[in-house]
């Protein structure tokens, strides 16, 4: 009985620790919302921190100096996000990789 319980615990904890439990549908909705704001999202990390709660870190390359608040407002409609970090860099600082 303890072995069965432990195996279930290892599976669920392992999925969280390996970031395998990010919600694909939420990921898609967030990326769509960010696409509406100007800028190129070059770094995107979404992971579950609690049941139904997620943290997000994004890096954005902006050609016109769009402030981080624009991207935060684009994400305001996602109550699942309990922690959001936004980094905005100018296009001159982070040129596109070829």
CSV table of C-alpha atoms in Angstrom, one decimal:
chain,number,residue,atom,x,y,z
A,1,UNK,CA,0.0,0.0,0.0
A,2,UNK,CA,2.8,2.4,0.9
A,3,UNK,CA,4.6,1.5,-2.3
A,4,UNK,CA,1.6,2.4,-4.5
A,5,UNK,CA,1.1,5.7,-2.7
A,6,UNK,CA,4.9,6.5,-3.0
A,7,UNK,CA,4.8,5.7,-6.8
A,8,UNK,CA,1.9,8.1,-7.3
A,9,UNK,CA,3.7,10.8,-5.3
A,10,UNK,CA,6.9,10.4,-7.3
A,11,UNK,CA,4.9,10.7,-10.6
A,12,UNK,CA,3.1,13.8,-9.6
A,13,UNK,CA,6.1,15.5,-8.0
A,14,UNK,CA,8.3,14.6,-10.9
A,15,UNK,CA,6.0,16.2,-13.4
A,16,UNK,CA,6.0,19.4,-11.5
A,17,UNK,CA,9.8,19.4,-10.9
A,18,UNK,CA,10.4,18.7,-14.6
A,19,UNK,CA,8.0,21.4,-15.7
A,20,UNK,CA,6.0,18.8,-17.6
A,21,UNK,CA,2.7,19.9,-16.1
A,22,UNK,CA,2.3,23.3,-17.8
A,23,UNK,CA,-1.1,23.6,-19.2
A,24,UNK,CA,-0.9,23.5,-23.1
A,25,UNK,CA,-4.2,25.3,-23.5
A,26,UNK,CA,-3.2,28.1,-21.1
A,27,UNK,CA,0.2,28.4,-22.9
A,28,UNK,CA,-1.6,28.9,-26.2
A,29,UNK,CA,-4.0,31.5,-24.8
A,30,UNK,CA,-1.1,33.5,-23.2
A,31,UNK,CA,1.0,33.4,-26.4
A,32,UNK,CA,-2.1,34.6,-28.4
A,33,UNK,CA,-2.6,37.5,-25.9
A,34,UNK,CA,1.1,38.5,-26.1
A,35,UNK,CA,1.0,38.4,-29.9
A,36,UNK,CA,-1.6,41.2,-29.8
A,37,UNK,CA,1.0,43.5,-28.1
A,38,UNK,CA,3.9,44.8,-30.2
A,39,UNK,CA,7.2,43.1,-29.8
A,40,UNK,CA,8.9,39.7,-30.3
A,41,UNK,CA,8.7,37.3,-27.3
A,42,UNK,CA,12.1,35.6,-27.4
A,43,UNK,CA,12.0,33.9,-24.0
A,44,UNK,CA,8.9,32.2,-22.5
A,45,UNK,CA,8.7,30.0,-19.4
A,46,UNK,CA,5.4,28.9,-17.9
A,47,UNK,CA,5.2,26.4,-15.1
A,48,UNK,CA,2.8,25.2,-12.4
A,49,UNK,CA,3.5,26.4,-8.9
A,50,UNK,CA,0.3,25.1,-7.3
A,51,UNK,CA,-2.9,23.4,-8.4
A,52,UNK,CA,-4.4,25.7,-11.0
A,53,UNK,CA,-1.8,28.4,-10.4
A,54,UNK,CA,1.1,29.2,-12.7
A,55,UNK,CA,4.2,31.4,-12.9
A,56,UNK,CA,5.4,33.1,-16.1
A,57,UNK,CA,8.6,34.7,-17.1
A,58,UNK,CA,8.9,36.3,-20.6
A,59,UNK,CA,11.6,38.2,-22.4
A,60,UNK,CA,10.5,40.6,-25.1
A,61,UNK,CA,12.4,42.3,-27.9
A,62,UNK,CA,10.8,45.7,-28.6
A,63,UNK,CA,11.6,47.8,-31.6
A,64,UNK,CA,9.8,50.9,-30.4
A,65,UNK,CA,10.5,50.8,-26.6
A,66,UNK,CA,7.2,49.4,-25.5
A,67,UNK,CA,7.2,49.4,-21.7
A,68,UNK,CA,6.7,46.2,-19.6
A,69,UNK,CA,3.3,47.4,-18.4
A,70,UNK,CA,1.8,46.9,-21.9
A,71,UNK,CA,2.6,43.2,-21.7
A,72,UNK,CA,1.5,43.0,-18.1
A,73,UNK,CA,-1.9,44.5,-19.1
A,74,UNK,CA,-2.2,41.9,-21.9
A,75,UNK,CA,-1.8,39.2,-19.3
A,76,UNK,CA,-4.2,40.8,-16.8
A,77,UNK,CA,-7.1,38.6,-17.9
A,78,UNK,CA,-5.4,35.4,-16.7
A,79,UNK,CA,-6.3,34.7,-13.1
A,80,UNK,CA,-4.3,31.5,-13.2
A,81,UNK,CA,-1.1,33.5,-13.3
A,82,UNK,CA,0.1,34.2,-9.7
A,83,UNK,CA,3.6,35.5,-10.6
A,84,UNK,CA,4.6,37.3,-13.8
A,85,UNK,CA,8.0,38.6,-14.7
A,86,UNK,CA,8.5,40.7,-17.9
A,87,UNK,CA,11.9,41.7,-19.3
A,88,UNK,CA,11.8,44.2,-22.2
A,89,UNK,CA,14.9,44.8,-24.3
A,90,UNK,CA,15.4,47.1,-27.2
A,91,UNK,CA,15.8,45.5,-30.6
A,92,UNK,CA,19.2,47.1,-30.9
A,93,UNK,CA,20.4,45.4,-27.7
A,94,UNK,CA,19.1,42.0,-28.8
A,95,UNK,CA,19.4,41.6,-32.6
A,96,UNK,CA,17.5,38.8,-34.2
A,97,UNK,CA,19.6,35.6,-34.6
A,98,UNK,CA,20.1,34.4,-38.1
